[in-house]
Coordinates of C-alpha atoms in Angstrom, one line a residue:
Chain A
X70 CA 0.0 -0.4 0.3
X71 CA 2.9 2.1 1.1
X72 CA 4.1 1.3 -2.2
X73 CA 1.1 2.1 -4.3
X74 CA 0.5 6.0 -2.3
X75 CA 4.5 6.3 -3.2
X76 CA 3.7 6.3 -6.8
X77 CA 0.4 8.1 -6.4
X78 CA 1.8 10.7 -5.7
X79 CA 5.0 10.6 -8.0
X80 CA 2.3 10.5 -11.0
X81 CA -0.2 14.1 -9.8
X82 CA 3.3 15.8 -9.0
X83 CA 5.8 14.3 -12.1
X84 CA 4.1 13.5 -14.9
X85 CA 3.9 16.7 -16.5
X86 CA 3.2 18.8 -19.5
X87 CA 3.6 22.9 -20.9
X88 CA 2.4 23.3 -24.0
X89 CA 4.9 25.8 -26.1
X90 CA 4.0 29.1 -27.1
X91 CA 2.9 28.0 -30.6
X92 CA 0.9 25.5 -29.7
X93 CA -1.0 27.5 -27.3
X94 CA -1.4 30.2 -30.2
X95 CA -1.7 28.0 -32.3
X96 CA -5.2 26.3 -30.7
X97 CA -6.2 29.6 -29.5
X98 CA -6.8 31.1 -33.0
X99 CA -8.8 28.1 -33.9
X100 CA -10.6 28.2 -31.1
X101 CA -11.4 32.4 -31.3
X102 CA -12.7 31.5 -35.4
X103 CA -14.7 29.4 -33.9
X104 CA -16.5 30.8 -31.3
X105 CA -16.4 34.1 -33.0
X106 CA -18.3 32.0 -36.1
X107 CA -20.6 30.4 -33.0
X108 CA -21.5 33.4 -32.7
X109 CA -23.5 34.2 -34.8
X110 CA -25.8 31.5 -35.1
X111 CA -26.3 32.5 -31.6
X112 CA -27.6 36.1 -32.4
X113 CA -29.7 33.9 -34.8
X114 CA -31.2 31.4 -32.5
X115 CA -31.4 32.9 -29.4
X116 CA -34.9 35.0 -28.9
X117 CA -37.4 32.6 -29.0
X118 CA -35.2 31.6 -25.5
X119 CA -35.4 35.2 -24.3
X120 CA -39.6 34.5 -23.4
X121 CA -39.1 30.9 -22.1
X122 CA -36.5 32.7 -19.2
X123 CA -39.7 35.4 -18.8
X124 CA -41.8 33.2 -18.2
X125 CA -39.4 30.3 -16.4
X126 CA -39.1 32.7 -13.4
X127 CA -41.2 33.9 -11.4
X128 CA -40.0 36.6 -9.9
X129 CA -37.7 38.3 -13.2
X130 CA -40.6 38.1 -15.6
X131 CA -41.9 40.9 -15.7
X132 CA -38.5 42.9 -15.2
X133 CA -37.2 40.1 -18.1
X134 CA -40.0 40.9 -20.2
X135 CA -40.1 44.5 -20.1
X136 CA -35.9 45.4 -20.4
X137 CA -37.1 42.7 -23.6
X138 CA -39.6 44.3 -25.1
X139 CA -37.8 47.8 -23.9
X140 CA -35.4 46.4 -26.9
X141 CA -37.6 46.2 -29.1
X142 CA -38.7 49.9 -28.6
X143 CA -34.6 50.1 -29.1
X144 CA -34.3 48.5 -31.4
X145 CA -37.1 49.5 -33.5
X146 CA -36.3 52.4 -33.8
X147 CA -32.4 52.6 -33.8
X148 CA -33.4 50.4 -37.0
X149 CA -35.6 51.8 -38.6
X150 CA -35.2 55.3 -39.0
X151 CA -38.6 55.7 -41.1
X152 CA -41.0 56.2 -36.0
X153 CA -40.2 60.3 -36.8
X154 CA -39.4 61.1 -33.1
X155 CA -37.1 63.5 -31.4
X156 CA -36.1 61.8 -28.4
X157 CA -33.9 58.9 -29.9
X158 CA -33.9 56.0 -27.7
X159 CA -29.9 55.2 -28.9
X160 CA -29.0 57.2 -26.0
X161 CA -31.2 55.5 -23.4
X162 CA -28.3 52.9 -24.4
X163 CA -25.7 54.7 -24.3
X164 CA -26.6 56.8 -21.4
X165 CA -27.7 52.6 -19.9
X166 CA -23.9 50.9 -20.3
X167 CA -22.1 54.0 -17.7
X168 CA -24.0 52.5 -14.3
X169 CA -22.5 51.3 -11.8
X170 CA -25.6 51.2 -9.8
X171 CA -29.0 50.9 -9.4
X172 CA -31.4 50.7 -6.9
X173 CA -34.8 48.6 -8.1
X174 CA -38.0 48.5 -6.4
X175 CA -41.3 45.9 -7.6
X176 CA -44.7 46.6 -6.4
X177 CA -47.2 44.0 -6.9
X178 CA -51.8 45.2 -6.7
X179 CA -52.7 44.3 -3.1
X180 CA -49.1 43.7 -2.0
X181 CA -48.0 47.1 0.3
X182 CA -44.4 45.8 0.6
X183 CA -42.2 45.8 -2.7
X184 CA -39.2 43.6 -3.3
X185 CA -36.5 45.5 -3.3
X186 CA -32.7 45.0 -5.1
X187 CA -29.6 47.2 -4.2
X188 CA -27.0 46.3 -7.2
X189 CA -23.6 47.2 -7.7
X190 CA -21.7 46.7 -10.6
X191 CA -17.5 46.1 -11.3
X192 CA -16.5 48.8 -14.0
X193 CA -17.1 46.3 -16.9
X194 CA -20.6 45.5 -16.2
X195 CA -20.4 42.6 -14.6
X196 CA -22.3 42.5 -11.1
X197 CA -19.5 43.0 -8.5
X198 CA -22.3 43.0 -5.1
X199 CA -26.2 43.2 -4.1
X200 CA -29.0 43.0 -2.0
X201 CA -32.1 41.5 -2.1
X202 CA -35.7 42.9 0.3
X203 CA -37.8 40.4 -0.4
X204 CA -41.4 40.2 1.4
X205 CA -43.2 37.7 3.5
X206 CA -45.8 37.2 0.5
X207 CA -42.8 36.1 -1.8
X208 CA -42.7 33.2 0.4
X209 CA -45.1 32.6 3.2
X210 CA -42.5 29.1 3.3
X211 CA -40.1 31.4 4.0
X212 CA -41.6 34.1 5.4
X213 CA -39.2 37.7 5.2
X214 CA -35.7 38.1 4.3
X215 CA -33.2 39.4 3.2
X216 CA -29.8 38.1 0.8
X217 CA -26.5 40.3 0.7
X218 CA -24.2 38.6 -2.2
X219 CA -21.2 40.1 -2.3
X220 CA -17.8 38.2 -3.3
X221 CA -19.5 35.6 -4.4
X222 CA -20.6 34.8 -1.2
X223 CA -24.4 34.4 -0.4
X224 CA -25.9 35.8 2.9
X225 CA -29.6 34.7 3.9
X226 CA -31.1 36.1 6.4
X227 CA -34.7 33.9 6.8
X228 CA -36.6 36.7 9.7
X229 CA -39.5 34.1 10.8
X230 CA -36.9 31.5 11.3
X231 CA -34.4 33.5 13.2
X232 CA -31.7 32.5 10.4
X233 CA -28.5 33.5 8.7
X234 CA -27.3 30.8 6.3
X235 CA -23.7 31.4 5.0
X236 CA -23.6 30.3 1.3
X237 CA -20.4 30.2 -1.6
X238 CA -23.1 28.5 -3.6
X239 CA -22.5 27.7 -7.8
X240 CA -26.7 27.8 -8.4
X241 CA -26.7 31.0 -6.0
X242 CA -24.2 32.6 -7.9
X243 CA -25.4 31.2 -10.9
X244 CA -29.6 32.1 -10.3
X245 CA -28.0 36.3 -9.4
X246 CA -26.6 36.8 -12.4
X247 CA -29.2 35.5 -14.3
X248 CA -31.4 37.0 -12.1
X249 CA -29.5 40.4 -12.2
X250 CA -29.3 40.1 -16.0
X251 CA -33.1 40.1 -17.0
X252 CA -32.5 44.2 -14.7
X253 CA -29.1 45.6 -16.3
X254 CA -30.1 48.3 -17.8
X255 CA -26.2 47.9 -20.3
X256 CA -27.7 43.9 -21.9
X257 CA -29.9 46.5 -23.1
X258 CA -28.2 46.6 -26.3
X259 CA -27.3 42.4 -26.5
X260 CA -30.8 42.4 -26.6
X261 CA -31.5 44.6 -29.7
X262 CA -30.9 41.7 -32.3
X263 CA -32.4 39.5 -31.1
X264 CA -35.9 41.9 -30.7
X265 CA -35.2 43.1 -34.0
X266 CA -36.5 40.4 -35.7
X267 CA -39.7 40.6 -33.5
X268 CA -40.5 43.7 -34.3
X269 CA -43.6 43.6 -36.6
X270 CA -45.9 41.4 -33.2
X271 CA -44.8 45.1 -31.3
X272 CA -46.3 48.3 -31.9
X273 CA -44.8 51.1 -30.4
X274 CA -46.1 54.4 -28.8
X275 CA -43.6 57.4 -28.0
X276 CA -45.1 59.9 -26.0
X277 CA -42.5 63.1 -25.8
X278 CA -45.2 66.1 -23.8
X279 CA -44.1 70.2 -24.5
X280 CA -43.5 69.7 -20.6
X281 CA -40.2 69.5 -19.5
X282 CA -40.7 68.9 -16.4
X283 CA -42.8 65.1 -17.4
X284 CA -40.5 62.5 -18.8
X285 CA -41.1 60.7 -21.7
X286 CA -43.1 57.6 -22.3
X287 CA -42.6 54.5 -24.3
X288 CA -45.9 52.6 -24.8
X289 CA -44.8 48.7 -26.3
X290 CA -48.5 46.8 -27.0
X291 CA -47.7 42.8 -28.3
X292 CA -50.0 42.4 -31.5
X293 CA -52.5 39.6 -31.1
X294 CA -51.1 36.6 -33.1
X295 CA -48.0 37.2 -31.5
X296 CA -46.1 35.0 -29.1
X297 CA -46.3 37.7 -26.6
X298 CA -50.0 39.0 -27.2
X299 CA -52.2 40.1 -24.5
X300 CA -48.9 42.1 -22.7
X301 CA -48.7 46.0 -22.9
X302 CA -45.2 48.1 -21.0
X303 CA -44.9 51.3 -20.8
X304 CA -41.7 52.7 -19.9
X305 CA -40.6 56.3 -18.4
X306 CA -37.3 57.1 -19.3
X307 CA -36.2 60.8 -17.7
X308 CA -35.5 63.2 -19.6
X309 CA -32.6 64.9 -18.9
X310 CA -30.8 61.6 -17.9
X311 CA -32.5 59.5 -21.3
X312 CA -32.5 56.6 -18.8
X313 CA -35.0 54.6 -17.8
X314 CA -37.5 55.6 -14.4
X315 CA -39.6 53.3 -14.1
X316 CA -41.1 50.7 -16.4
X317 CA -45.4 48.9 -15.8
X318 CA -47.1 46.1 -16.8
X319 CA -50.0 45.9 -18.0
X320 CA -52.1 41.8 -19.0
X321 CA -55.1 42.0 -21.3
X322 CA -58.3 40.0 -19.9
X323 CA -61.7 40.6 -20.7
X324 CA -61.1 43.6 -23.0
X325 CA -59.2 45.6 -21.0
X326 CA -55.4 46.4 -19.7
X327 CA -54.7 45.5 -16.9
X328 CA -52.0 46.7 -14.7
X329 CA -49.1 43.8 -12.9
X330 CA -47.2 45.0 -11.6
X331 CA -44.3 48.2 -12.1
X332 CA -41.0 48.0 -11.7
X333 CA -38.7 51.1 -10.2
X334 CA -35.5 52.3 -10.6
X335 CA -33.8 54.7 -8.9
X336 CA -30.3 56.6 -7.9
X337 CA -28.0 55.9 -11.2
X338 CA -25.0 55.3 -9.9
X339 CA -25.5 56.8 -6.9
X340 CA -23.4 54.7 -4.3
X341 CA -24.0 52.9 -2.4
X342 CA -22.7 52.3 1.1
X343 CA -20.7 49.3 1.6
X344 CA -22.7 48.1 5.2
X345 CA -25.5 47.8 2.7
X346 CA -23.1 44.6 1.3
X347 CA -22.8 42.9 4.7
X348 CA -26.1 41.9 7.3
X349 CA -23.5 41.9 10.2
X350 CA -25.1 45.2 12.0
X351 CA -28.3 43.9 10.6
X352 CA -28.7 40.1 12.8
X353 CA -29.7 40.4 15.5
X354 CA -28.2 38.6 18.9
X355 CA -31.0 35.7 18.3
X356 CA -29.9 34.8 14.9
X357 CA -28.9 31.7 14.9
X358 CA -25.7 31.2 12.3
X359 CA -24.9 29.0 10.0
X360 CA -21.7 29.7 7.4
X361 CA -21.3 26.3 5.1
X362 CA -18.3 27.8 3.4
X363 CA -16.0 27.4 6.8
X364 CA -18.5 24.5 8.5
X365 CA -18.2 21.0 7.3
X366 CA -21.5 19.7 7.1
X367 CA -22.8 16.3 6.2
X368 CA -21.1 13.5 5.5
X369 CA -18.0 12.7 3.1
X370 CA -20.0 10.9 -0.1
X371 CA -16.8 8.9 -1.3
X372 CA -17.1 6.3 -3.4
X373 CA -20.7 6.2 -2.2
X374 CA -23.4 6.2 -4.7
X375 CA -26.7 9.2 -4.1
X376 CA -28.4 6.4 -2.8
X377 CA -25.8 4.6 -0.4
X378 CA -24.8 7.8 0.1
X379 CA -28.9 9.0 1.3
X380 CA -28.9 6.8 3.1
X381 CA -25.6 6.7 5.6
X382 CA -26.8 10.5 6.6
X383 CA -29.7 8.9 7.6
X384 CA -29.3 6.1 9.6
X385 CA -25.7 8.1 11.0
X386 CA -28.5 10.7 11.9
X387 CA -30.5 9.0 14.2
X388 CA -27.7 7.2 15.9
X389 CA -26.2 10.1 17.0
X390 CA -29.5 10.9 18.2
X391 CA -30.0 7.6 20.2
X392 CA -25.7 8.4 21.5
X393 CA -27.4 12.3 23.0
X394 CA -24.4 13.0 19.4
X395 CA -25.9 16.2 20.2
X396 CA -23.4 17.7 18.4
X397 CA -22.8 15.1 15.6
X398 CA -26.8 14.8 14.8
X399 CA -26.2 18.7 13.9
X400 CA -23.8 18.6 11.6
X401 CA -25.4 16.0 9.8
X402 CA -28.8 18.1 9.8
X403 CA -27.8 21.2 8.0
X404 CA -25.2 22.6 10.9
X405 CA -27.6 23.4 13.0
X406 CA -25.7 24.1 16.5
X407 CA -26.1 21.4 19.0
X408 CA -28.3 23.1 21.2
X409 CA -30.7 24.1 18.5
X410 CA -31.2 19.8 18.0
X411 CA -31.4 19.4 21.9
X412 CA -34.0 22.0 22.4
X413 CA -35.8 19.7 19.0
X414 CA -34.1 16.6 20.0
X415 CA -35.6 17.1 24.3
X416 CA -39.2 15.5 24.6
X417 CA -39.3 12.7 21.3
X418 CA -36.4 10.5 22.0
X419 CA -35.3 7.9 19.7
X420 CA -34.9 4.6 20.8
X421 CA -33.6 2.1 17.8
X422 CA -34.1 2.5 14.2
X423 CA -36.8 -0.3 12.8
X424 CA -35.5 0.2 9.2
X425 CA -34.0 2.7 6.8
X426 CA -35.8 2.1 3.1
X427 CA -34.7 3.0 -0.1
X428 CA -34.2 6.8 -1.1
X429 CA -36.9 8.5 -3.6
X430 CA -36.3 11.4 -5.5
X431 CA -37.8 13.9 -3.9
X432 CA -40.7 15.0 -5.1
X433 CA -40.7 18.5 -5.8
X434 CA -37.2 18.4 -8.6
X435 CA -36.2 22.2 -6.8
X436 CA -35.2 20.7 -4.0
X437 CA -33.5 17.5 -5.6
X438 CA -31.3 15.1 -3.9
X439 CA -33.7 11.7 -2.0
X440 CA -36.5 10.9 0.9
X441 CA -35.4 8.4 2.6
X442 CA -38.7 6.4 4.5
X443 CA -38.0 5.1 7.1
X444 CA -39.3 3.5 10.7
X445 CA -37.7 4.8 14.8
X446 CA -38.8 3.8 17.9
X447 CA -39.5 6.3 20.2
X448 CA -40.3 7.5 23.9
X449 CA -42.0 9.9 25.1
X450 CA -43.2 11.1 28.5
X451 CA -41.9 7.1 29.8
X452 CA -44.7 5.4 26.7
X453 CA -42.8 3.6 23.1
X454 CA -44.3 4.1 19.5
X455 CA -43.1 3.8 16.1
X456 CA -43.1 7.3 14.2
X457 CA -42.2 7.2 10.0
X458 CA -40.8 10.5 10.2
X459 CA -41.8 12.4 6.6
X460 CA -38.5 12.3 4.5
X461 CA -35.9 12.5 5.8
X462 CA -34.9 14.7 3.3
X463 CA -31.2 14.5 2.3
X464 CA -28.9 16.0 -0.3
X465 CA -26.0 17.4 -1.2
X466 CA -24.4 20.1 0.3
X467 CA -25.0 23.7 -1.0
X468 CA -21.0 25.0 -1.8
X469 CA -19.9 21.8 -0.5
X470 CA -21.3 19.0 -3.1
X471 CA -18.6 16.2 -1.7
X472 CA -20.8 15.9 1.2
X473 CA -24.9 15.2 1.9
X474 CA -26.5 16.2 4.6
X475 CA -30.3 16.4 6.0
X476 CA -31.8 19.5 5.1
X477 CA -35.8 17.8 6.8
X478 CA -38.0 16.0 7.0
X479 CA -36.3 14.3 10.7
X480 CA -39.5 15.1 13.0
Chain B
X114 CA -15.7 26.4 -8.0
X115 CA -17.0 29.7 -7.9
X116 CA -14.8 31.7 -10.6
X117 CA -15.6 28.7 -12.2
X118 CA -19.2 28.7 -12.3
X119 CA -18.6 33.3 -13.3
X120 CA -16.0 31.8 -16.1
X121 CA -19.6 29.1 -17.3
X122 CA -21.8 31.8 -17.2
X123 CA -19.5 34.6 -19.2
X124 CA -18.7 31.6 -21.5
X125 CA -22.4 31.2 -22.7
X126 CA -23.1 34.8 -22.9
X127 CA -19.8 34.8 -25.5
X128 CA -17.1 36.5 -23.5
X129 CA -14.2 35.7 -25.2
X130 CA -12.3 37.3 -22.0
X131 CA -14.0 34.3 -21.0
X132 CA -13.1 31.8 -23.2
X133 CA -9.1 33.2 -23.0
X134 CA -9.0 32.6 -19.0
X135 CA -10.4 28.7 -19.2
X136 CA -8.0 28.8 -22.1
X137 CA -4.5 29.8 -20.3
X138 CA -6.8 27.6 -17.3
X139 CA -6.8 24.2 -18.3
X140 CA -4.7 24.0 -21.5
X141 CA -1.5 22.2 -19.4
X142 CA -4.1 20.4 -17.2
X143 CA -5.8 18.3 -20.6
X144 CA -2.8 18.2 -22.6
X145 CA -1.1 16.6 -19.8
X146 CA -4.2 14.1 -19.4
X147 CA -3.6 13.5 -23.7
X148 CA -0.6 13.0 -23.3
X149 CA -0.3 10.2 -20.6
X150 CA -3.7 8.6 -21.6
X151 CA -2.0 9.0 -25.7
X152 CA 1.2 9.0 -25.5
X153 CA 1.8 11.2 -28.7
X154 CA 2.4 14.7 -28.7
X155 CA 1.4 15.5 -32.1
X156 CA -2.0 13.5 -30.6
X157 CA -2.4 14.8 -27.9
X158 CA -2.6 18.6 -29.6
X159 CA -4.6 17.8 -31.7
X160 CA -7.0 15.7 -29.3
X161 CA -6.3 19.1 -26.9
X162 CA -7.6 21.4 -29.9
X163 CA -11.1 19.5 -31.4
X164 CA -11.4 19.9 -27.3
X165 CA -11.4 23.5 -27.0
X166 CA -12.5 24.3 -30.1
X167 CA -16.6 22.1 -29.7
X168 CA -17.0 23.5 -26.4
X169 CA -16.0 27.2 -28.0
X170 CA -18.6 26.0 -30.4
X171 CA -20.8 24.8 -28.1
X172 CA -21.9 29.2 -26.3
X173 CA -25.1 29.1 -27.7
X174 CA -25.6 25.5 -26.4
X175 CA -23.6 25.4 -23.3
X176 CA -25.8 23.7 -21.3
X177 CA -23.7 22.6 -17.9
X178 CA -24.6 21.8 -14.1
X179 CA -21.5 19.9 -13.2
X180 CA -17.9 21.2 -13.2
X181 CA -16.0 22.0 -15.9
X182 CA -12.3 20.7 -15.4
X183 CA -14.5 18.0 -15.2
X184 CA -16.4 17.9 -18.4
X185 CA -13.4 19.6 -20.2
X186 CA -11.2 16.3 -18.7
X187 CA -14.1 13.7 -19.4
X188 CA -14.0 15.2 -23.1
X189 CA -10.0 14.4 -24.0
X190 CA -10.8 11.2 -23.0
X191 CA -13.7 11.2 -25.3
X192 CA -11.2 12.1 -28.3
X193 CA -8.4 10.4 -26.8
X194 CA -10.8 7.2 -27.5
X195 CA -11.7 8.0 -31.2
X196 CA -7.8 8.8 -31.5
X197 CA -6.8 4.9 -30.9
X198 CA -9.4 3.9 -32.9
X199 CA -8.6 6.5 -35.8
X200 CA -5.1 5.0 -35.0
X201 CA -5.7 2.2 -35.4
X202 CA -7.6 1.8 -38.2
X203 CA -5.0 3.7 -40.4
X204 CA -1.1 2.5 -41.0
X205 CA 1.9 3.8 -38.9
X206 CA 2.5 7.6 -40.5
X207 CA 5.9 8.2 -42.3
X208 CA 7.4 11.6 -41.1
X209 CA 7.4 10.5 -37.8
X210 CA 9.1 13.5 -37.0
X211 CA 6.3 16.2 -35.9
X212 CA 7.8 19.0 -34.9
X213 CA 5.1 18.3 -31.3
X214 CA 7.0 16.2 -30.4
X215 CA 9.9 15.8 -27.3
X216 CA 13.4 16.8 -29.7
X217 CA 12.5 19.6 -31.4
X218 CA 14.9 21.9 -31.4
X219 CA 12.4 24.9 -30.9
X220 CA 11.2 25.0 -27.1
X221 CA 8.1 26.6 -28.9
X222 CA 6.8 24.3 -31.2
X223 CA 7.0 22.0 -28.2
X224 CA 4.9 20.3 -25.5
X225 CA 7.4 20.5 -23.3
X226 CA 8.1 17.8 -20.2
X227 CA 11.0 17.0 -18.1
X228 CA 12.5 13.8 -18.8
X229 CA 11.5 11.7 -15.4
X230 CA 7.3 13.0 -16.8
X231 CA 8.9 11.4 -20.6
X232 CA 9.8 8.3 -18.6
X233 CA 6.8 7.6 -16.6
X234 CA 4.6 8.6 -18.9
X235 CA 5.7 5.6 -21.7
X236 CA 5.4 3.2 -18.6
X237 CA 2.0 4.5 -18.2
X238 CA 1.7 4.2 -22.3
X239 CA 1.7 0.5 -21.1
X240 CA -0.9 -0.3 -18.8
X241 CA -4.4 -1.8 -21.2
X242 CA -6.0 1.3 -22.6
X243 CA -8.3 1.1 -19.7
X244 CA -6.7 1.1 -16.5
X245 CA -4.7 4.2 -18.0
X246 CA -7.6 5.4 -18.3
X247 CA -8.9 4.8 -14.8
X248 CA -5.2 5.5 -13.7
X249 CA -4.9 9.1 -16.0
X250 CA -8.2 10.2 -15.1
X251 CA -8.8 9.5 -11.3
X252 CA -4.3 10.9 -10.4
X253 CA -4.4 14.0 -12.6
X254 CA -7.7 14.6 -13.9
X255 CA -8.4 14.6 -10.3
X256 CA -12.4 12.9 -10.7
X257 CA -13.6 10.4 -8.3
X258 CA -13.6 6.3 -8.6
X259 CA -17.9 7.4 -9.0
X260 CA -17.8 8.9 -12.9
X261 CA -15.1 6.5 -13.5
X262 CA -17.4 4.3 -14.0
X263 CA -19.8 6.6 -15.1
X264 CA -17.5 7.1 -18.1
X265 CA -16.1 3.5 -18.1
X266 CA -20.2 2.0 -17.4
X267 CA -18.6 -0.3 -15.2
X268 CA -19.6 -0.1 -11.3
X269 CA -17.0 1.9 -8.6
X270 CA -15.6 -1.7 -7.9
X271 CA -14.5 -2.2 -11.0
X272 CA -12.7 0.7 -11.6
X273 CA -11.4 0.3 -8.6
X274 CA -9.4 -2.9 -9.7
X275 CA -8.7 -1.4 -12.2
X276 CA -7.0 1.6 -10.4
X277 CA -4.8 -1.5 -8.3
X278 CA -3.8 -3.7 -11.1
X279 CA -2.4 -0.2 -13.0
X280 CA -0.4 0.3 -9.4
X281 CA 0.4 -2.7 -9.3
X282 CA 1.6 -2.4 -13.3
X283 CA 3.2 0.7 -12.9
X284 CA 5.2 -0.5 -10.4
X285 CA 6.5 -3.8 -12.0
X286 CA 7.4 -1.6 -15.1
X287 CA 9.5 1.0 -13.2
X288 CA 11.0 -1.2 -10.8
X289 CA 12.1 -3.6 -14.0
X290 CA 13.9 -0.4 -15.5
X291 CA 16.1 -0.1 -12.5
X292 CA 14.9 4.7 -13.2
X293 CA 13.2 5.3 -10.7
X294 CA 12.3 4.2 -6.6
X295 CA 10.1 4.2 -4.4

């Protein structure tokens, strides 16, 4: 075995090949050409995907619709010079390219509290920091929550659950970036090309009031027969900065356009205080904190299959409870502190594991992982009984894909 | 990991910078894998070339939930298998003095490596293909046995067996040569 270990190290460290400079350049030239050619194809193909994105994401669909329609409006104006107007939306495109800071509010009918977002961009336009306030109505189960995404790390404060979770997770990073992409005015230019193909599907009306104090109003109405039939989007453009300040969304119902959502853009390029992108001063002392970027959570999968590791996690969790090893149980259960586990399981004592069945995929694909059916014997107030928990749900740990943990359904 | 996620995101949106960063980050890694699997500089260069070109072409449809590194390593492995099959069908090349093979007077034209690397690679090249894949993908590709099992369509136990046999054989080859001491 010792021999093998040495051999392994030798191959890991000593077996290396490096490309000479000319090979590097030669391959890279072809790679760049391939990307350029592919971009032409992407441009022709991508437009329909935009609408799919809108429909897919409940959070972003209206905001994305605004951007798309704005892109449509812009494309028509930019390329169809026959539309007579003093105002050129190209100015809005140009102005949007210099945005470093942005504050957004999203209002829904019958809801007092808006969703709210603060975004800081790098100079090259990439997203740097984000803060999101989501009211309870957006997700009643989670309750109100505040998310800060900074330096590729997300912190989510679940106010109702008194819980703060820190992730460094690819899914969260990708979702955050996808979301911001739909709102980022700089990306409007890119989408102009996509919307260009749909310009005969949208009726555009531009109202530039003689009263200079009033904003320019751009109304985009999707025509019957178009893929977006029934939608109307109204954009308000600031006269001085040429930036979009608000977008209203309407949906045709019973022959009338009914108001669906309002998005307001504030404080373009007003520097956002760095403290906005930190929750340090916001979190009350009684909030339970789990840092999945530093804490080792769950069990290492190693060479076990997904189902095998799911069973192992559940078995070791209940064994830890039987042994009253609350620290280990907490480590297996989302990294919860031992005190919290003790508090949850003090009255209901686990006596023994009766059986652990075959894991089945979690019924909600968005949750992922498995549910592991099991039976345990429990004792409460001296009386023993058989208990079948709902779940338990087991899946990879956010940001620690080699680790699997329980995320709920154990009690 | 997170850097790769950002690179994937930017790459998918047509970023040239992201493609360049991915290329710089993984070129030597993939070249090492290809060399270890094929033990021929010209073929390895072809494989890496094709993998990157196909990757660049895929930007519009690119969807990847898993790791970028693993994805590229798997692509090299698959392409190397194709190359081996093609080589078996073709007669030996007349000109073996490919400019990319060691010994070229111009190091910039070459795949660069140490003598020890070449000796190790010659030993790895003597392993049966499946054992070679397991040893190379695990030790140099940093792939898990479970992932290699999926790639080869075998059980994890089979893969572990191939790995063990592969390492033992390598030890025998190198001991017999007396070129390396462990």
